[in-house]
mmCIF file of C-alpha atoms and ligand atoms in Angstrom:
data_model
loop_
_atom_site.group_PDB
_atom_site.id
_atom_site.type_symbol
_atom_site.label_atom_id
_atom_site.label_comp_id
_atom_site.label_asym_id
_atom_site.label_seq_id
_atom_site.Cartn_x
_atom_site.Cartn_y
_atom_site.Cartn_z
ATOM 1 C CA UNK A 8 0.000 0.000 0.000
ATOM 2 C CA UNK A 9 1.656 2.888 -1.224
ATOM 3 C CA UNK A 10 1.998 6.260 1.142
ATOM 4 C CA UNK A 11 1.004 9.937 0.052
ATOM 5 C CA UNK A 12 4.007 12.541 1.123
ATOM 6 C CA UNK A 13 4.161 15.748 0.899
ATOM 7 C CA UNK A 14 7.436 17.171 1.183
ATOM 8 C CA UNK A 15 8.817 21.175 1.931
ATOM 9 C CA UNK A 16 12.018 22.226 1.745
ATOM 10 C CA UNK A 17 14.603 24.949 1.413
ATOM 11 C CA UNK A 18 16.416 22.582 -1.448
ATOM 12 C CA UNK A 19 20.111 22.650 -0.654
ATOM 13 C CA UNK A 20 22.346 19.548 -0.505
ATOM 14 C CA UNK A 21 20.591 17.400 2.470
ATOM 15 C CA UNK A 22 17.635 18.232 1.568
ATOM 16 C CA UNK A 23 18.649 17.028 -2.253
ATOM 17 C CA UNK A 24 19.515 13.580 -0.317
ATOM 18 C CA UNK A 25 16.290 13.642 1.322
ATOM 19 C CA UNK A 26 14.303 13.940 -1.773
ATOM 20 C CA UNK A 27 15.947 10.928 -3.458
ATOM 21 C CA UNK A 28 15.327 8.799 -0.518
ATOM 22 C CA UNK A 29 11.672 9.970 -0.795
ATOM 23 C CA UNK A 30 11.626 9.518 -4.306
ATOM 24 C CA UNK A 31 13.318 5.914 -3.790
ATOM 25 C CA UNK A 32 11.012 4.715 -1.392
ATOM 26 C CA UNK A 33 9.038 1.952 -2.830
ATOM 27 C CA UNK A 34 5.799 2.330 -1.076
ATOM 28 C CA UNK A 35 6.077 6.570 -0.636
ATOM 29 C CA UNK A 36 3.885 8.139 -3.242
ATOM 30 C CA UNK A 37 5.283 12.255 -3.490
ATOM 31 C CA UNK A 38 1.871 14.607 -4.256
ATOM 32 C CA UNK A 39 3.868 17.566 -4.342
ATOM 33 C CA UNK A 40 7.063 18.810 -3.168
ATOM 34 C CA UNK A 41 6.836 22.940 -1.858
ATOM 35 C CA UNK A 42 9.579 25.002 -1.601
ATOM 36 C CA UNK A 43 10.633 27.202 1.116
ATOM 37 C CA UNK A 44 13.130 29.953 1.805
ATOM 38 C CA UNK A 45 15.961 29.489 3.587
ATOM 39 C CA UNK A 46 19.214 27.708 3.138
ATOM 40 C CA UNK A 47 18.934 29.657 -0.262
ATOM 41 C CA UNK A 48 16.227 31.816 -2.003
ATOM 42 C CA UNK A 49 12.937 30.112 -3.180
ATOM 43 C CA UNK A 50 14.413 30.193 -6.846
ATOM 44 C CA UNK A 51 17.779 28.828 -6.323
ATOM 45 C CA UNK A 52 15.464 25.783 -4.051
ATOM 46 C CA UNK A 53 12.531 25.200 -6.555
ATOM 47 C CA UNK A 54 15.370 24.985 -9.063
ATOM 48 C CA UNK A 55 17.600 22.659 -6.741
ATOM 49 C CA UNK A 56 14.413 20.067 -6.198
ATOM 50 C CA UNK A 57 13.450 20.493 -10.009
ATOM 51 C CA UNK A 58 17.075 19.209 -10.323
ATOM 52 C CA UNK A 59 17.180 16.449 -8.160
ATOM 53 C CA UNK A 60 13.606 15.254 -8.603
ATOM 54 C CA UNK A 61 15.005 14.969 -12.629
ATOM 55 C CA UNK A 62 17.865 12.926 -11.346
ATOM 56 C CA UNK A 63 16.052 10.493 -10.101
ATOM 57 C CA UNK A 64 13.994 10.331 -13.586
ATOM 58 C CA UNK A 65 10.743 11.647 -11.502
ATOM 59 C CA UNK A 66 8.513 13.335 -14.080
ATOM 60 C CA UNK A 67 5.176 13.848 -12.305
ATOM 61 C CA UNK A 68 5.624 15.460 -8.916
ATOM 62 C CA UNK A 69 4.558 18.733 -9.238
ATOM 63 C CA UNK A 70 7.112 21.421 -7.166
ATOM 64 C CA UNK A 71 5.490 24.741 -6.033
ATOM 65 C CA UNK A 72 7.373 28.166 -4.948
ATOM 66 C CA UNK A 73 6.383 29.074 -2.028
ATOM 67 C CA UNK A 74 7.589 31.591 0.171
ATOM 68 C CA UNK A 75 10.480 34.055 -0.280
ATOM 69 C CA UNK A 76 10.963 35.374 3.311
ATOM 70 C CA UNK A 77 9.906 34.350 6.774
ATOM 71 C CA UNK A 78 6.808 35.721 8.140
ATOM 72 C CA UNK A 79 8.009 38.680 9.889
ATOM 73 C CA UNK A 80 12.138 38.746 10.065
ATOM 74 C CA UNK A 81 14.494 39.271 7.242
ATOM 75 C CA UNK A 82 15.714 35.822 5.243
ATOM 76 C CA UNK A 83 19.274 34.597 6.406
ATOM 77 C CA UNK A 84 21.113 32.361 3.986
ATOM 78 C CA UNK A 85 23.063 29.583 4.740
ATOM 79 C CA UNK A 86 25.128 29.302 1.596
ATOM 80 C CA UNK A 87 28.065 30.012 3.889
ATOM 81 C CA UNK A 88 27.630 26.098 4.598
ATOM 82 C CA UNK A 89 26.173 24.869 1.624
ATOM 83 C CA UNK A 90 27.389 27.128 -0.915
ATOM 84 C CA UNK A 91 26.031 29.631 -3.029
ATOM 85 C CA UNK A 92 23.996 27.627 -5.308
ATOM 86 C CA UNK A 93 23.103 25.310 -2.113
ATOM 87 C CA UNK A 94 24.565 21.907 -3.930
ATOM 88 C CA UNK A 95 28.259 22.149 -3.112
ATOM 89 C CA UNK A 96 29.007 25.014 -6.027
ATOM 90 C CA UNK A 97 28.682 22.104 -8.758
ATOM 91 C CA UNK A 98 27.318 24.246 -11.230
ATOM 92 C CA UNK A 99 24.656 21.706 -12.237
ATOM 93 C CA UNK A 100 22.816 22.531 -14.969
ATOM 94 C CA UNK A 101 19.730 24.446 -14.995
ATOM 95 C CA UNK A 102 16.789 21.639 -15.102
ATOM 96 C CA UNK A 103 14.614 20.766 -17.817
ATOM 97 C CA UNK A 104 11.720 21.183 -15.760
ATOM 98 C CA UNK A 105 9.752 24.609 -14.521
ATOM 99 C CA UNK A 106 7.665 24.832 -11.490
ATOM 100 C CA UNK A 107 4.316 24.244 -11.065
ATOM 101 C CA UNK A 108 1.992 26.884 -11.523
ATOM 102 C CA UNK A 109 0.592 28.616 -8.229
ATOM 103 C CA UNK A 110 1.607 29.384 -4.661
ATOM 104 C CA UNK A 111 2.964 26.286 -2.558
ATOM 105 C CA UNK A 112 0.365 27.522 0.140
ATOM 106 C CA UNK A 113 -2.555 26.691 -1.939
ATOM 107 C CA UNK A 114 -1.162 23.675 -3.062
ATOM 108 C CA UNK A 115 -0.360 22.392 0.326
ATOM 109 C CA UNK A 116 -3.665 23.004 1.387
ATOM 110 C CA UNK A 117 -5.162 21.066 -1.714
ATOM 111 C CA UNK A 118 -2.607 18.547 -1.367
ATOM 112 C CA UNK A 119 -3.356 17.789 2.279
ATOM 113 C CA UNK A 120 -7.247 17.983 1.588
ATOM 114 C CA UNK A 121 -7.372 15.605 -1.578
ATOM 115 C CA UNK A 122 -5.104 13.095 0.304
ATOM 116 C CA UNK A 123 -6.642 12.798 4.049
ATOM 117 C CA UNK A 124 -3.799 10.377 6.461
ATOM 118 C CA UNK A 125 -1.330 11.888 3.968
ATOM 119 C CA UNK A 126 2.069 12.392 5.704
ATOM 120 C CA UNK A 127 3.895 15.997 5.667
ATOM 121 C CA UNK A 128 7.747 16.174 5.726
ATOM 122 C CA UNK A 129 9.046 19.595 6.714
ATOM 123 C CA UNK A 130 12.909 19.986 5.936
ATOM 124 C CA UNK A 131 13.048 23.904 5.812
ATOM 125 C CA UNK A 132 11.745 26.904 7.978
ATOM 126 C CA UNK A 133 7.957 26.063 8.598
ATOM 127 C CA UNK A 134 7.033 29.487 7.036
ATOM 128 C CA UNK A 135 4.685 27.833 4.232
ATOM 129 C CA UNK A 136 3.139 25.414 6.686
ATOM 130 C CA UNK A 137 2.263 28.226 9.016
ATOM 131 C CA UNK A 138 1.063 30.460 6.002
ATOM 132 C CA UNK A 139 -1.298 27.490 5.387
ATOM 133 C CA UNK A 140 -2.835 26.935 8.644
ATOM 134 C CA UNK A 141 -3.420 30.400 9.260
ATOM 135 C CA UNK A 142 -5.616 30.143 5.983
ATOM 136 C CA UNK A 143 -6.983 26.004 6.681
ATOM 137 C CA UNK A 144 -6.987 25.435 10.286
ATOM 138 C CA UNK A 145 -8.763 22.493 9.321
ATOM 139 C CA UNK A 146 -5.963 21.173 7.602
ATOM 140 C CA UNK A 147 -4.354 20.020 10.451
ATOM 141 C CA UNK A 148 -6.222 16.647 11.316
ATOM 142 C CA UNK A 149 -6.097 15.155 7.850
ATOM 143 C CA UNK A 150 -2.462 14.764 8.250
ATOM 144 C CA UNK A 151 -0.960 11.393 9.767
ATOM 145 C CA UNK A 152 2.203 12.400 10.153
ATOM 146 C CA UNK A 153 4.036 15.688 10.253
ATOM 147 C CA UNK A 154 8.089 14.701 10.264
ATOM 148 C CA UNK A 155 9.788 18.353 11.107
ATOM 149 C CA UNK A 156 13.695 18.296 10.755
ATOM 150 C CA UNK A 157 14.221 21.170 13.124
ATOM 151 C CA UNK A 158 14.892 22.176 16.539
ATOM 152 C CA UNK A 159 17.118 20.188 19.165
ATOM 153 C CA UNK A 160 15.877 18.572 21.826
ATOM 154 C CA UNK A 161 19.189 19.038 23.627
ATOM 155 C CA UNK A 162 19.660 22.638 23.227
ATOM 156 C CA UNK A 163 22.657 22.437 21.121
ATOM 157 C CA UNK A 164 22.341 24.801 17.818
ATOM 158 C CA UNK A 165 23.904 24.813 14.798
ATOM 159 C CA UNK A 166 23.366 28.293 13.735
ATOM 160 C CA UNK A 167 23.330 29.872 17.554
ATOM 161 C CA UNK A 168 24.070 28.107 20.442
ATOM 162 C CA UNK A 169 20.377 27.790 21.547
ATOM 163 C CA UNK A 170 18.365 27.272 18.486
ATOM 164 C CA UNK A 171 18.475 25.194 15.080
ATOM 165 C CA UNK A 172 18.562 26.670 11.467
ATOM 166 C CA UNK A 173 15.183 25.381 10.213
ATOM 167 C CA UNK A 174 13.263 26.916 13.899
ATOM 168 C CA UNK A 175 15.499 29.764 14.291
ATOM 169 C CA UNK A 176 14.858 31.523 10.667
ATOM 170 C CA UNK A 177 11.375 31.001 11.113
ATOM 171 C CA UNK A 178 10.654 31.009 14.997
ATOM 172 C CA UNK A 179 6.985 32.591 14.842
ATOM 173 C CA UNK A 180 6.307 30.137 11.967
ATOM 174 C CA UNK A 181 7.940 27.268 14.120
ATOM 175 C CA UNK A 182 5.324 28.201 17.306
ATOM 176 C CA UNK A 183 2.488 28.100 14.677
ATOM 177 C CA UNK A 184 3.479 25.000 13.801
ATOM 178 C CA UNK A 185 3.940 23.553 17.224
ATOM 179 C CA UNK A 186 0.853 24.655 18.787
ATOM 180 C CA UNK A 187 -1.549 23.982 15.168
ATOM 181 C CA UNK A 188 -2.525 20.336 16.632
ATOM 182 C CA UNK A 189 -0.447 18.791 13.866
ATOM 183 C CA UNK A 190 0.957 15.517 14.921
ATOM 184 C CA UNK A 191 4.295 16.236 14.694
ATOM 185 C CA UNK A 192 6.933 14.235 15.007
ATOM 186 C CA UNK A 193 10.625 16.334 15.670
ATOM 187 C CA UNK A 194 13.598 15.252 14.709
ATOM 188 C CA UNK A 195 16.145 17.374 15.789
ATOM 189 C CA UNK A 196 19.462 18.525 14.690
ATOM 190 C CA UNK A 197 21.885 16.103 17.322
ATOM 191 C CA UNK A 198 20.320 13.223 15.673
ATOM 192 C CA UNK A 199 22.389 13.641 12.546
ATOM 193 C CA UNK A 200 25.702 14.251 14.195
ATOM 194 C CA UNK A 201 28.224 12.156 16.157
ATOM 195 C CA UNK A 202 28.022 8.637 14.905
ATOM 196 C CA UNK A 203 25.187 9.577 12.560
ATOM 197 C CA UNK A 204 27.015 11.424 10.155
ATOM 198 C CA UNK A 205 29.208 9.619 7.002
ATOM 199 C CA UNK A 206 32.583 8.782 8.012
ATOM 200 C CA UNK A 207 35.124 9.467 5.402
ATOM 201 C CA UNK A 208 35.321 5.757 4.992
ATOM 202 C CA UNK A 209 31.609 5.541 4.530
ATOM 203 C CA UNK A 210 31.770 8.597 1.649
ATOM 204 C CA UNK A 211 34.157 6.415 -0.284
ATOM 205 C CA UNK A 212 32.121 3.548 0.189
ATOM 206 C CA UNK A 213 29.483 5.916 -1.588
ATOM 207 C CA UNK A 214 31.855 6.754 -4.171
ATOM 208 C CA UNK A 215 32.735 3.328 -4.832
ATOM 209 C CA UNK A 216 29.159 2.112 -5.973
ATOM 210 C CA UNK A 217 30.026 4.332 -8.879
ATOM 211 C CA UNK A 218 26.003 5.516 -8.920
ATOM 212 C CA UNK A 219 24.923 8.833 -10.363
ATOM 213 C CA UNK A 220 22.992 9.267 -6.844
ATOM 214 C CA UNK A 221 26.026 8.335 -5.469
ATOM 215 C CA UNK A 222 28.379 10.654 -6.523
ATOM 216 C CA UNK A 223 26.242 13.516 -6.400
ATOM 217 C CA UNK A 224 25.217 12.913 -2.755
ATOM 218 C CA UNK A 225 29.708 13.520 -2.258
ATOM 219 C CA UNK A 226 29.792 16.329 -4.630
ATOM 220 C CA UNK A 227 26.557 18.084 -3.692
ATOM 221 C CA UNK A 228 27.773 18.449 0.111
ATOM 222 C CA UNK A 229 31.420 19.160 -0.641
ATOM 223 C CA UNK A 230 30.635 22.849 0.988
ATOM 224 C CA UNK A 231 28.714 20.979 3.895
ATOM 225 C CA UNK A 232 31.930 18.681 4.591
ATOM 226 C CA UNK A 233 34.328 21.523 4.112
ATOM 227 C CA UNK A 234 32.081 23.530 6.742
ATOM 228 C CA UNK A 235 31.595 20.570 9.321
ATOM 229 C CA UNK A 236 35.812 19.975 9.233
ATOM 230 C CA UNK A 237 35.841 24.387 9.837
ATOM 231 C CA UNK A 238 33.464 23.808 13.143
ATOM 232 C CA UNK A 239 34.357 20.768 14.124
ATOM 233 C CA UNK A 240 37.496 19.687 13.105
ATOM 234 C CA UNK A 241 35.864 16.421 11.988
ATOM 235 C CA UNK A 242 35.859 14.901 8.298
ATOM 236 C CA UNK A 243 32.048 14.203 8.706
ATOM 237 C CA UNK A 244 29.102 14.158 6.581
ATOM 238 C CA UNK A 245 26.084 15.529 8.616
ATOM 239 C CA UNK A 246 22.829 14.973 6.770
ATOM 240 C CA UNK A 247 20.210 16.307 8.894
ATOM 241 C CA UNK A 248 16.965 15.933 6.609
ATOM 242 C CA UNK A 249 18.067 12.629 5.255
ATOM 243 C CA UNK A 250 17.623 11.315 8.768
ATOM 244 C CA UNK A 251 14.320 13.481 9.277
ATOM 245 C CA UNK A 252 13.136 11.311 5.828
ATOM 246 C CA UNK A 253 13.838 8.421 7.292
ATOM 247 C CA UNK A 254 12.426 8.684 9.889
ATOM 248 C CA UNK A 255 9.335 9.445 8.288
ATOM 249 C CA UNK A 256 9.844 6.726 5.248
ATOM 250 C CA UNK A 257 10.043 3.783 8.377
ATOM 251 C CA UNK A 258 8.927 5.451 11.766
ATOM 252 C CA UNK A 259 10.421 2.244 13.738
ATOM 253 C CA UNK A 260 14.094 4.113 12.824
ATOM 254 C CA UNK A 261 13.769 6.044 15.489
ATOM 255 C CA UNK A 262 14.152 3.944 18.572
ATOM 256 C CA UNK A 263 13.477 6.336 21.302
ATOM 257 C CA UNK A 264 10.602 9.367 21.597
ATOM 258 C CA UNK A 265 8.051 10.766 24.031
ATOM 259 C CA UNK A 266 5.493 13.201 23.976
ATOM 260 C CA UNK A 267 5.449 16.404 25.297
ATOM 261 C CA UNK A 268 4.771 20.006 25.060
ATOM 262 C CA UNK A 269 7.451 22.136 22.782
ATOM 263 C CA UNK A 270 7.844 25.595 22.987
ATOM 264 C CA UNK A 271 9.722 27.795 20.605
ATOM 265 C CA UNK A 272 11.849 31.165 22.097
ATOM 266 C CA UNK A 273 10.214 33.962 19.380
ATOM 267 C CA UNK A 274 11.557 37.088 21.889
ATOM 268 C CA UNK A 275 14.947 36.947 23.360
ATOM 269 C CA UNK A 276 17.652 37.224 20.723
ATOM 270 C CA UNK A 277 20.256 34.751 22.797
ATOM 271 C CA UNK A 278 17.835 32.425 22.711
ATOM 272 C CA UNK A 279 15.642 32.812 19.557
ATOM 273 C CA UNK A 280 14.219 30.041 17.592
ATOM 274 C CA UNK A 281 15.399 27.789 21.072
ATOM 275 C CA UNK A 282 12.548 24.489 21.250
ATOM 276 C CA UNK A 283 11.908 23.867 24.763
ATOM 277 C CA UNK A 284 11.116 20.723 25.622
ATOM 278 C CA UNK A 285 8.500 19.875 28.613
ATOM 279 C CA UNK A 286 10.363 17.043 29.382
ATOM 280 C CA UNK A 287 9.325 16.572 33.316
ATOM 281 C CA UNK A 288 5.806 17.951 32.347
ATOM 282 C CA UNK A 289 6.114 21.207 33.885
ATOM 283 C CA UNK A 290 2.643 22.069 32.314
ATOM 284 C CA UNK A 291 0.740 20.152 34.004
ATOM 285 C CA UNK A 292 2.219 20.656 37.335
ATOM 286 C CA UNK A 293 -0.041 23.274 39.422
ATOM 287 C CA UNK A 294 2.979 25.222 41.294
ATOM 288 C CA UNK A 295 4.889 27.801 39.793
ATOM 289 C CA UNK A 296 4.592 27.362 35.786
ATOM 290 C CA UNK A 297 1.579 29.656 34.790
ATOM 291 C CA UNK A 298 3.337 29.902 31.489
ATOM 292 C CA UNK A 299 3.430 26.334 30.770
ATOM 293 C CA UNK A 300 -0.343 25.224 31.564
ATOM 294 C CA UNK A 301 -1.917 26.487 28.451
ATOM 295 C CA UNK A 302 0.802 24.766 26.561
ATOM 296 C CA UNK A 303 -0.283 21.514 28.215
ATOM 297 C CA UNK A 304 -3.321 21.140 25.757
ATOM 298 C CA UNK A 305 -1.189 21.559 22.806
ATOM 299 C CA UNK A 306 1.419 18.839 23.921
ATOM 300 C CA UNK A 307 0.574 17.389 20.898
ATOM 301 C CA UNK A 308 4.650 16.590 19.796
ATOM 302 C CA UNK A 309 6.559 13.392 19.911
ATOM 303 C CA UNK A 310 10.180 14.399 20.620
ATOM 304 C CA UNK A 311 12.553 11.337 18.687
ATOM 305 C CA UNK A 312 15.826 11.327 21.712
ATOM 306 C CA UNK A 313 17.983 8.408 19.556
ATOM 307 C CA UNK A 314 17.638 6.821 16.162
ATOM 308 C CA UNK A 315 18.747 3.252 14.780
ATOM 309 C CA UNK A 316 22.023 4.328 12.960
ATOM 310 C CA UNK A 317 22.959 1.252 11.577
ATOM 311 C CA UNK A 318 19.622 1.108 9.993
ATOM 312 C CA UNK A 319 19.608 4.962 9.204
ATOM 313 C CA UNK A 320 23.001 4.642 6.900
ATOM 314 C CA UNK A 321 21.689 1.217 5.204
ATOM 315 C CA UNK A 322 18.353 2.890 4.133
ATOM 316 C CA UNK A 323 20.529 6.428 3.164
ATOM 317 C CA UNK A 324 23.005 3.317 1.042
ATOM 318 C CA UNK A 325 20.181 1.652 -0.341
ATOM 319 C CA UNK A 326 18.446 5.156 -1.723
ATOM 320 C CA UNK A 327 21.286 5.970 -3.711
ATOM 321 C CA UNK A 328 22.609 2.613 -5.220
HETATM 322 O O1 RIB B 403 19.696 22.860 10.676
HETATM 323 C C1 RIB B 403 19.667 21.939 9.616
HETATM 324 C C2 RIB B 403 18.585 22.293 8.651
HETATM 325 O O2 RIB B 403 18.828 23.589 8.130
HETATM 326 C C3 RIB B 403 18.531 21.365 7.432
HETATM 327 O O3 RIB B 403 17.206 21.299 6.983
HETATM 328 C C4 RIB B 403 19.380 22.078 6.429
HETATM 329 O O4 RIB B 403 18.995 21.789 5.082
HETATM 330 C C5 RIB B 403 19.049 23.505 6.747
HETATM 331 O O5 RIB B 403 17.828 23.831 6.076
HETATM 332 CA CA1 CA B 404 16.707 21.872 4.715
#
């Protein structure tokens, strides 16, 4: 029985992973993929998916721009990691392909509505999914599963110390999203790292399979590797919305979750785009945490803590053989 996704995303070079492992997938059917600002502008993404999606020798998923700016703050780039076209500065060429016509809001709506149970995968800012609840509400219980790379459950950022890329460009979209009633399912940014990511033995093992997907999942994130080995010191291949797809292509890879209330830090600047987690259930505790009991009704969001890695890297190896 196959699965309907629908997939957002700021297109750069883990997101291009993602999208192949989606597109892989034997039972995952993609309705539409929507594109986001963020990593780079709404162009350089929708032309990024339109791209990859033609890579893969997908010819009927239709991609929709969506929006070119977060709902209130000024866009920030990340092409200082990815690069300036997002994919590594390969230079691909432009794709065959144009967008579909219309706004990714409307679509997503229409998407979501034609295809009730259908399961959202969010691997941008949530700036077009907030945009479309503000406007459908209703959307929100016809979705089975909404898979958010974003946030970290442990507090440790990527772009600040408190807060994640994906949450932090977007914060007011991100609280939108949190407190809409979706089901959502976060996977944050820790779960790609550490033992998660491709060991430079594992990216030759890549290379050796001598695939098209192959190589391009090396060359695509040669900016990403360069920019991991500048913070980290590590020769590492981090590939945050890979491991947010598969999570949501077989839920059982993540081994570890719990629900709780998630809050997302829209004021401070220190701490902006920060998710706190209600791990000891604050909210419902009567004492001292006003702030946290209306929260309580919302604590609609399963937090993933640990993943299956083994099983992570096999279905990431299998996608791109
Ligand atoms: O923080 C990681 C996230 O930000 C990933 O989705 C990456 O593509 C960037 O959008
Ligand atoms: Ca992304």
């Amino acid at each position: 029985m196959t699965r309907a996704f629908l997939i957002d995303t700021d297109t750069a070079s883990d997101d291009a992973v993602a999208l192949i492992m989606a597109a892989h997938a034997p039972d995952v059917d993609i309705k539409a993929v929507t594109i986001v600002s963020g990593n780079v502008s709404v162009e350089q993404g929708t032309r990024n998916a339109l791209y990859t999606l033609e890579l893969c020798g997908v010819q009927d998923v239709p991609v929709y721009v969506g929006a070119d700016r977060p709902l209130l703050r000024e866009a920030e780039r990340a092409e200082w990691f990815h690069g300036a076209d997002g994919m590594g500065n390969q230079n691909y060429a432009a794709p065959k392909g144009q967008p579909a016509p219309g706004h990714a809001v409307p679509a997503i709506i229409e998407t979501i509505k034609a295809n009730p149970g259908i399961v959202l995968v969010t691997l941008g800012p949530l700036t077009n999914i907030a945009l479309a609840l503000a406007q459908a509400p209703e959307i929100a219980p016809l979705v089975s599963r909404c898979v958010v790379m974003g946030g970290t459950a442990w507090a440790v950022g990527n772009v600040t110390p408190a807060a994640e890329f994906n949450v932090w460009q977007d914060p007011e979209a991100a609280q939108i999203m949190f407190r809409s009633g979706l089901p959502v399912e976060m996977v944050g940014w820790e779960l790609c790292r550490f033992g998660a990511g491709l060991t430079p033995d594992e990216m030759a093992q890549l290379r050796q399979m001598n695939t098209e997907r192959g190589h391009f999942t090396i060359d695509c994130n040669q900016s990403a590797i360069e920019a991991i080995r500048v913070q980290s010191g590590a020769i590492s291949l981090e590939l945050p919305d890979p491991v947010a797809m598969a999570v949501a292509i077989d839920p059982t890879i993540c081994t570890r979750k719990s629900r709780h209330a998630v809050e997302v830090e829209t004021h401070s600047e220190l701490t902006r785009g920060m998710t706190v987690i209600d791990q000891l259930d604050n909210a419902g505790d009567e004492r001292n945490y006003p702030l946290w009991k209306p929260v309580l009704e919302r604590a609609n969001i399963t937090v993933c803590w640990e993943i299956d890695v083994p099983r992570w890297k096999a279905m990431l190896v299998e996608a791109l053989r």
